[in-house]
């Protein structure tokens, strides 16, 4: 469907939209469409304001052809105004540059044939500007006056025109050529024309309306209804129906009271599909369509604009009189008498001021006596007799003073038997038997105490069979009247509210109930078969039962009309979608005429039909797989690198990976006649054994976890009348195995395993030999290392013992001297000795702390627990510990570390590192010196430095730092003692953080110890 906002595709269920997208390869070239053409090769061409598009169904996108400046093999213009195929199958494209373009499918190019030099500037409308006659000539509706004939064999153009017929005005033209090669011309401004090549004469039909011309002058399209009638699309004039024989017009217009008519008078274009459905494009009303398949039933409804139509939609009773007139009782619109020959209604309604009019407008039943008087029962308005000769109604009402009067004004039904006696069902009272000359001669009432009495006060329906037996449907069973005994035999059923009855040609009884469906019974009332929703019926509420001339049983219910074939026990149900007045009919509102025509009434009108004329839709719908999803997501087609290059609707085979384990298909049968009634069957061969059946509401299936292998997915479908497309469509599906289940892997794997075992054995032997050699060398090496380590430890412990001995000697010596000072009461000397002892004790404690930490580190007992630490706070703590030592030498301790700098480190270890480096710096700095701590953020690490302006170190000394085997117990500037163990610990602790430590120093120029640690920006 082409619009001025894009192209739409409708599959009878849903619409897919195609829109132009800038810079998107494969999108349609423009959203303003002018024409659509399907060639004999089933290729779909779309003409637009901006280019010609070829739909590529396998890729579900478009190939675009446009005018290329300087290329005479391209289109003459991008605005496409018509397309047609000649007798040889060559496609010709008309452009608004008044040029005919011949398509070359081999070279994908065009040959131009200019037929006019005029460029119009008119607004292009959807049109059929070209058509082909039986001789192979191409006729073109030129923009200027007249029409042009083109001979594809010679390439010559011939112009035909008749200025006297009004062809001098510029306009776009649409052409249709009939079987006699007569050319019919629609114009968008000067009306409707014809041209007969055999006489070389034009004819203009005018646009004055009134059956003599089109009702407006903007005629945009032409399509044949049949060989005699043409349908013309008239903008704002609806559909004009032209009779080629009488040259007269009928006008099909929008009528707001007709819900089944046009919804808009702006008709622009037509299309008739393969099913014969006429699609009508409008300018504002969307798409209208006319489906002849829906006209199976004549439909009579009330039309407020037509006083001769049915007076009221609710049809409650029906009767055929001796003249073949159909009497229709309505539930509020009086009596309608329909003449099938003329198609006209005569209406009788109550006139309050006219006593000779019918007594009421709610009609419940009809009967005709032998004198051809019509008897009419009404609801709450009594009984009426209609005299045909006088045209007057006589009323019969209850009268307490008249023993022959009817019992009540509320009549449900009535019937005249073979004796010309009228049986009247009085609602909620019983039956009055009425002699048409005397009045009521008998009254039947239910009496539980009286055997043989009528079973209910409500009698719904009277039926007299061919043996003159009177059957009466009541609210409490089926009653058979026995005239000799003047009594009733009652037949009971699972539901005793019996609303309908029929005795067929074979004598079987058909009994319709209110809630339990329909019962087929023997002559004595024995139930032979029950028909209900559990087996065959669409609804259990049965309103009427009758039989056609073929012997099929017809049933009206709360769900349409059903035809039951008792020979094969099949049923066909018709609903509102088939053209019925509605799905719900009214009780006993039915009629079979003497000619075999059926009438059924309901709440929304009246239907009539001949059962033999009902033909099923024999169109076999094409079936397509319309959508394919993997893990509930639509797949992508025809893009570089895509797994699927062909659209699923055109694909014959697809391959899936083993892990694409959940996939779904959607499918559709293209049938535009009641598509909701289509039925579907599908199967995955080699996975399922039986077909799965579904309806139009569930046109999809999902499969999960199919084993690798080859499968075939098949779909079949019916049309709305159950005609199957047994071939349907199929798709081969190959599910690839995982690599470890492929044949090549199964062959290669054992060989590979044996080869690996061989290589492993060979490698193992070689490895054992190498291990033996390596073990021997390792033992040698480890022995040497162990000897060296033992030597280093002996030396180390000798140093430690010597270093511990000196402080203890100091403490012992000074303590002896302190005793002497106490004896001599020399307080000053005593205090001096106590300070010296304290200093020696602190040095010994620090030595022991380093020794303990080193020992724990060597035994693996020192647990590394890094956390976020504020570096500045740690430095402050260590400064407070070293402060006394620094003050004693008048050394300044400074830090330029940012207060917010965080590091990721073990708190105890970083304290030990800083403590040793700061104490060493104080130790080797002279009085009045300076020790400073700094830190720099270098991306992911922090570089910490401890600097002094002390004595510095030589390169030889630096090379021995951080080693356990080097005796670097160097005295400080004031003879402070050390072991060198502190720097060794610093190195080990820095290593645990993944950092490194080094020193920059020269003799007399001070030293700077630097180390790196992980940096934290607070996000860890």
Coordinates of C-alpha atoms in Angstrom, one line a residue, residues 105-432:
X105 CA 17.2 -6.4 -16.8
X106 CA 20.6 -7.8 -17.9
X107 CA 22.5 -4.6 -17.6
X108 CA 20.3 -2.9 -15.1
X109 CA 20.0 0.1 -17.3
X110 CA 17.3 2.1 -19.2
X111 CA 16.7 3.3 -22.7
X112 CA 14.9 6.6 -23.0
X113 CA 12.1 7.4 -25.5
X114 CA 11.0 11.0 -25.1
X115 CA 7.4 11.5 -26.2
X116 CA 7.0 15.2 -25.2
X117 CA 9.4 18.0 -24.4
X118 CA 6.9 19.5 -21.9
X119 CA 7.8 19.5 -18.2
X120 CA 4.5 20.1 -16.5
X121 CA 4.9 21.4 -13.0
X122 CA 1.6 19.7 -12.1
X123 CA 1.2 17.9 -8.8
X124 CA 1.7 14.2 -9.4
X125 CA -1.1 11.9 -8.2
X126 CA -1.2 8.1 -8.1
X127 CA -2.0 7.1 -11.6
X128 CA -1.9 4.4 -14.4
X129 CA -0.4 6.5 -17.1
X130 CA 0.4 3.6 -19.4
X131 CA -1.6 0.6 -20.7
X132 CA -1.1 -2.1 -23.3
X133 CA -3.6 -3.2 -25.9
X134 CA -4.1 -6.6 -27.6
X135 CA -1.8 -5.5 -30.5
X136 CA 1.1 -4.8 -28.2
X137 CA 0.9 -1.0 -28.5
X138 CA 1.7 1.0 -25.4
X139 CA -0.8 3.9 -24.8
X140 CA 0.4 6.7 -22.6
X141 CA -1.7 9.4 -20.9
X142 CA 0.4 12.4 -21.8
X143 CA 0.3 15.4 -19.6
X144 CA -0.7 17.7 -22.4
X145 CA -3.9 17.3 -24.4
X146 CA -4.7 13.9 -25.9
X147 CA -3.1 10.5 -25.5
X148 CA 0.0 9.0 -27.2
X149 CA 0.5 5.5 -28.8
X150 CA 3.9 3.9 -28.8
X151 CA 5.0 1.1 -31.0
X152 CA 7.8 -0.9 -29.1
X153 CA 8.9 -2.5 -32.4
X154 CA 9.6 0.7 -34.3
X155 CA 10.0 3.1 -31.4
X156 CA 7.6 5.5 -32.9
X157 CA 5.0 7.7 -31.1
X158 CA 1.6 8.7 -32.5
X159 CA -0.5 11.4 -30.8
X160 CA -4.3 11.2 -30.7
X161 CA -6.4 14.2 -29.7
X162 CA -9.7 15.9 -30.2
X163 CA -9.8 19.5 -28.9
X164 CA -13.6 19.6 -29.4
X165 CA -14.0 17.1 -26.6
X166 CA -12.1 19.2 -24.0
X167 CA -8.7 17.5 -24.3
X168 CA -6.9 20.8 -24.6
X169 CA -6.4 21.2 -20.8
X170 CA -3.2 19.9 -19.2
X171 CA -3.9 17.1 -16.7
X172 CA -2.6 13.7 -15.5
X173 CA -4.4 10.8 -17.0
X174 CA -5.0 7.2 -16.0
X175 CA -5.8 4.6 -18.7
X176 CA -7.7 1.4 -18.9
X177 CA -8.0 -0.7 -22.1
X178 CA -10.9 -3.2 -22.2
X179 CA -11.1 -6.5 -24.2
X180 CA -12.3 -4.6 -27.3
X181 CA -9.2 -2.4 -27.1
X182 CA -11.4 0.6 -26.3
X183 CA -9.4 3.1 -24.2
X184 CA -11.1 4.6 -21.1
X185 CA -9.4 7.7 -19.8
X186 CA -9.6 9.2 -16.3
X187 CA -8.4 12.8 -15.8
X188 CA -7.7 14.8 -12.7
X189 CA -9.6 17.9 -13.7
X190 CA -11.6 17.4 -17.0
X191 CA -13.6 14.3 -16.2
X192 CA -14.0 10.9 -17.9
X193 CA -13.4 10.1 -21.6
X194 CA -13.1 7.2 -24.0
X195 CA -11.3 6.7 -27.2
X196 CA -12.1 4.0 -29.8
X197 CA -9.1 3.3 -32.1
X198 CA -11.3 1.6 -34.6
X199 CA -13.3 4.8 -35.2
X200 CA -10.7 7.2 -34.1
X201 CA -13.3 9.0 -32.0
X202 CA -13.1 10.4 -28.4
X203 CA -16.1 10.7 -26.2
X204 CA -16.5 12.9 -23.2
X205 CA -19.1 11.9 -20.6
X206 CA -19.3 15.1 -18.7
X207 CA -19.5 15.6 -15.0
X208 CA -22.9 16.9 -14.3
X209 CA -24.0 13.8 -12.5
X210 CA -27.6 12.8 -12.5
X211 CA -26.8 9.4 -14.0
X212 CA -25.5 11.0 -17.2
X213 CA -21.9 11.8 -16.2
X214 CA -19.5 11.6 -13.4
X215 CA -20.6 13.5 -10.3
X216 CA -17.3 15.4 -10.2
X217 CA -14.4 16.1 -12.7
X218 CA -11.5 14.7 -10.7
X219 CA -11.4 11.1 -11.9
X220 CA -8.2 9.4 -10.8
X221 CA -8.5 5.6 -11.6
X222 CA -10.5 3.1 -13.5
X223 CA -11.0 -0.6 -12.9
X224 CA -13.5 -3.1 -14.5
X225 CA -16.2 -4.6 -12.3
X226 CA -17.0 -7.1 -15.2
X227 CA -17.2 -6.9 -18.9
X228 CA -20.1 -4.4 -18.8
X229 CA -19.4 -2.1 -15.8
X230 CA -16.5 0.1 -15.0
X231 CA -15.7 1.6 -11.5
X232 CA -14.3 5.1 -11.5
X233 CA -12.4 6.6 -8.5
X234 CA -13.7 10.1 -8.2
X235 CA -12.0 12.4 -5.7
X236 CA -14.8 13.6 -3.3
X237 CA -17.3 11.9 -5.6
X238 CA -17.1 8.4 -4.2
X239 CA -17.2 5.5 -6.7
X240 CA -19.0 6.1 -10.0
X241 CA -20.3 2.9 -11.6
X242 CA -20.4 3.3 -15.4
X243 CA -22.6 1.1 -17.6
X244 CA -20.8 0.8 -21.0
X245 CA -24.0 -0.4 -22.7
X246 CA -26.4 2.3 -21.5
X247 CA -23.7 4.9 -20.9
X248 CA -25.2 5.7 -17.5
X249 CA -23.8 6.2 -14.1
X250 CA -24.6 5.1 -10.6
X251 CA -22.9 6.7 -7.6
X252 CA -21.7 4.8 -4.6
X253 CA -21.2 7.4 -1.9
X254 CA -20.4 7.6 1.8
X255 CA -23.5 7.3 4.0
X256 CA -23.0 7.7 7.7
X257 CA -26.0 5.4 8.4
X258 CA -24.4 2.6 6.5
X259 CA -21.6 1.1 8.6
X260 CA -20.8 -1.4 5.8
X261 CA -20.4 1.3 3.1
X262 CA -17.6 3.7 2.1
X263 CA -16.1 5.7 4.9
X264 CA -14.9 8.5 2.7
X265 CA -15.8 10.1 -0.7
X266 CA -12.2 10.9 -1.6
X267 CA -11.5 7.9 -3.8
X268 CA -8.0 7.8 -5.4
X269 CA -7.2 4.3 -6.6
X270 CA -8.3 0.7 -7.0
X271 CA -6.8 -2.8 -6.8
X272 CA -8.4 -6.2 -7.2
X273 CA -6.4 -9.1 -5.8
X274 CA -6.3 -12.7 -6.7
X275 CA -9.3 -13.5 -4.4
X276 CA -11.4 -10.9 -6.3
X277 CA -11.4 -8.5 -3.3
X278 CA -11.6 -4.9 -4.4
X279 CA -9.2 -2.6 -2.4
X280 CA -10.1 1.1 -2.5
X281 CA -7.5 3.8 -1.6
X282 CA -8.9 7.0 -0.3
X283 CA -7.7 10.5 0.5
X284 CA -8.3 10.5 4.3
X285 CA -10.3 7.4 4.9
X286 CA -7.5 4.9 4.7
X287 CA -8.2 1.6 2.9
X288 CA -11.7 0.4 2.1
X289 CA -12.3 -3.0 0.6
X290 CA -15.2 -4.9 -0.9
X291 CA -15.2 -8.7 -0.6
X292 CA -17.7 -10.5 -2.8
X293 CA -17.2 -13.6 -0.5
X294 CA -19.0 -11.7 2.2
X295 CA -22.1 -11.3 0.1
X296 CA -23.3 -14.9 0.7
X297 CA -26.4 -13.7 2.5
X298 CA -28.9 -11.0 1.6
X299 CA -29.0 -8.5 4.5
X300 CA -32.0 -6.4 5.4
X301 CA -31.5 -3.6 7.9
X302 CA -33.2 -0.3 8.8
X303 CA -31.9 2.7 6.9
X304 CA -33.1 6.0 8.4
X305 CA -32.5 7.7 5.0
X306 CA -34.8 5.2 3.2
X307 CA -38.4 5.1 4.4
X308 CA -39.0 1.9 2.3
X309 CA -36.3 -0.1 4.1
X310 CA -36.9 -2.4 7.0
X311 CA -38.7 -0.3 9.7
X312 CA -36.8 -1.8 12.6
X313 CA -33.7 -4.0 13.0
X314 CA -35.0 -6.4 15.7
X315 CA -36.9 -9.1 13.7
X316 CA -38.8 -11.4 16.0
X317 CA -41.1 -13.4 13.7
X318 CA -41.4 -14.4 10.0
X319 CA -44.1 -15.9 7.7
X320 CA -44.7 -16.5 4.0
X321 CA -48.2 -16.0 2.8
X322 CA -50.0 -17.6 -0.2
X323 CA -48.7 -14.9 -2.6
X324 CA -45.1 -15.4 -1.6
X325 CA -44.9 -12.2 0.4
X326 CA -42.7 -12.3 3.5
X327 CA -44.3 -11.0 6.7
X328 CA -41.8 -9.7 9.1
X329 CA -42.6 -9.0 12.7
X330 CA -40.4 -6.5 14.5
X331 CA -39.9 -5.9 18.2
X332 CA -41.0 -2.2 18.0
X333 CA -41.4 -1.4 14.3
X334 CA -44.7 -3.0 13.6
X335 CA -45.2 -5.3 10.6
X336 CA -43.1 -5.3 7.4
X337 CA -44.3 -7.0 4.3
X338 CA -41.5 -7.7 1.9
X339 CA -42.0 -8.5 -1.8
X340 CA -39.1 -10.6 -3.0
X341 CA -39.9 -9.7 -6.6
X342 CA -39.7 -6.0 -6.2
X343 CA -37.4 -5.8 -3.2
X344 CA -39.8 -3.3 -1.5
X345 CA -41.3 -3.2 1.9
X346 CA -44.8 -2.2 3.0
X347 CA -45.0 -1.2 6.6
X348 CA -47.9 -1.4 9.0
X349 CA -47.7 0.3 12.4
X350 CA -50.0 1.2 15.2
X351 CA -51.7 4.5 14.7
X352 CA -53.3 5.6 18.0
X353 CA -56.0 7.6 16.3
X354 CA -56.9 4.8 13.8
X355 CA -58.8 1.9 15.4
X356 CA -58.4 0.0 12.1
X357 CA -54.6 0.0 12.4
X358 CA -52.7 -2.8 14.0
X359 CA -53.0 -2.8 17.8
X360 CA -49.3 -2.7 18.6
X361 CA -45.8 -2.5 17.2
X362 CA -44.2 -5.5 19.0
X363 CA -45.1 -8.5 16.9
X364 CA -44.8 -12.0 18.1
X365 CA -46.3 -14.3 15.4
X366 CA -48.2 -14.7 12.1
X367 CA -50.7 -17.2 10.7
X368 CA -52.8 -17.2 7.5
X369 CA -56.2 -18.8 7.4
X370 CA -57.9 -20.5 4.5
X371 CA -59.6 -17.2 3.5
X372 CA -56.1 -15.7 3.3
X373 CA -56.7 -13.4 6.3
X374 CA -53.5 -12.8 8.3
X375 CA -53.6 -13.3 12.0
X376 CA -51.0 -11.4 14.0
X377 CA -50.1 -11.8 17.7
X378 CA -48.6 -8.9 19.6
X379 CA -46.9 -8.4 22.9
X380 CA -49.3 -6.8 25.3
X381 CA -51.6 -5.6 22.5
X382 CA -53.7 -8.6 21.8
X383 CA -54.6 -10.4 18.6
X384 CA -55.2 -8.9 15.1
X385 CA -56.8 -10.1 11.9
X386 CA -55.8 -8.3 8.7
X387 CA -58.3 -8.2 5.8
X388 CA -56.4 -8.0 2.6
X389 CA -59.4 -6.7 0.6
X390 CA -60.1 -3.7 3.0
X391 CA -56.5 -3.3 4.3
X392 CA -58.0 -3.0 7.8
X393 CA -57.1 -4.7 11.1
X394 CA -59.6 -6.2 13.5
X395 CA -58.5 -6.4 17.1
X396 CA -59.3 -9.2 19.6
X397 CA -58.8 -8.4 23.3
X398 CA -59.6 -10.1 26.6
X399 CA -63.2 -9.4 27.7
X400 CA -64.5 -10.7 31.0
X401 CA -68.0 -10.5 29.6
X402 CA -67.2 -12.6 26.5
X403 CA -66.4 -16.3 27.2
X404 CA -64.9 -16.6 23.7
X405 CA -62.4 -13.8 24.1
X406 CA -58.6 -14.4 24.4
X407 CA -57.2 -14.9 27.9
X408 CA -54.6 -12.1 27.8
X409 CA -53.2 -9.4 25.6
X410 CA -49.6 -10.8 25.8
X411 CA -49.2 -13.3 23.0
X412 CA -46.0 -15.3 22.5
X413 CA -46.7 -17.3 19.3
X414 CA -49.6 -18.5 17.2
X415 CA -50.3 -21.2 14.6
X416 CA -53.2 -22.3 12.3
X417 CA -53.5 -26.1 12.0
X418 CA -54.9 -28.2 9.1
X419 CA -58.4 -27.7 10.5
X420 CA -58.1 -23.9 10.1
X421 CA -58.0 -23.6 13.9
X422 CA -55.8 -21.0 15.5
X423 CA -53.6 -22.0 18.4
X424 CA -52.5 -19.1 20.5
X425 CA -49.7 -19.2 23.1
X426 CA -50.6 -16.8 25.9
X427 CA -47.4 -15.8 27.7
X428 CA -47.2 -17.2 31.3
X429 CA -50.8 -18.5 31.1
X430 CA -51.2 -21.3 28.6
X431 CA -52.8 -22.0 25.2
X432 CA -56.1 -20.7 23.8

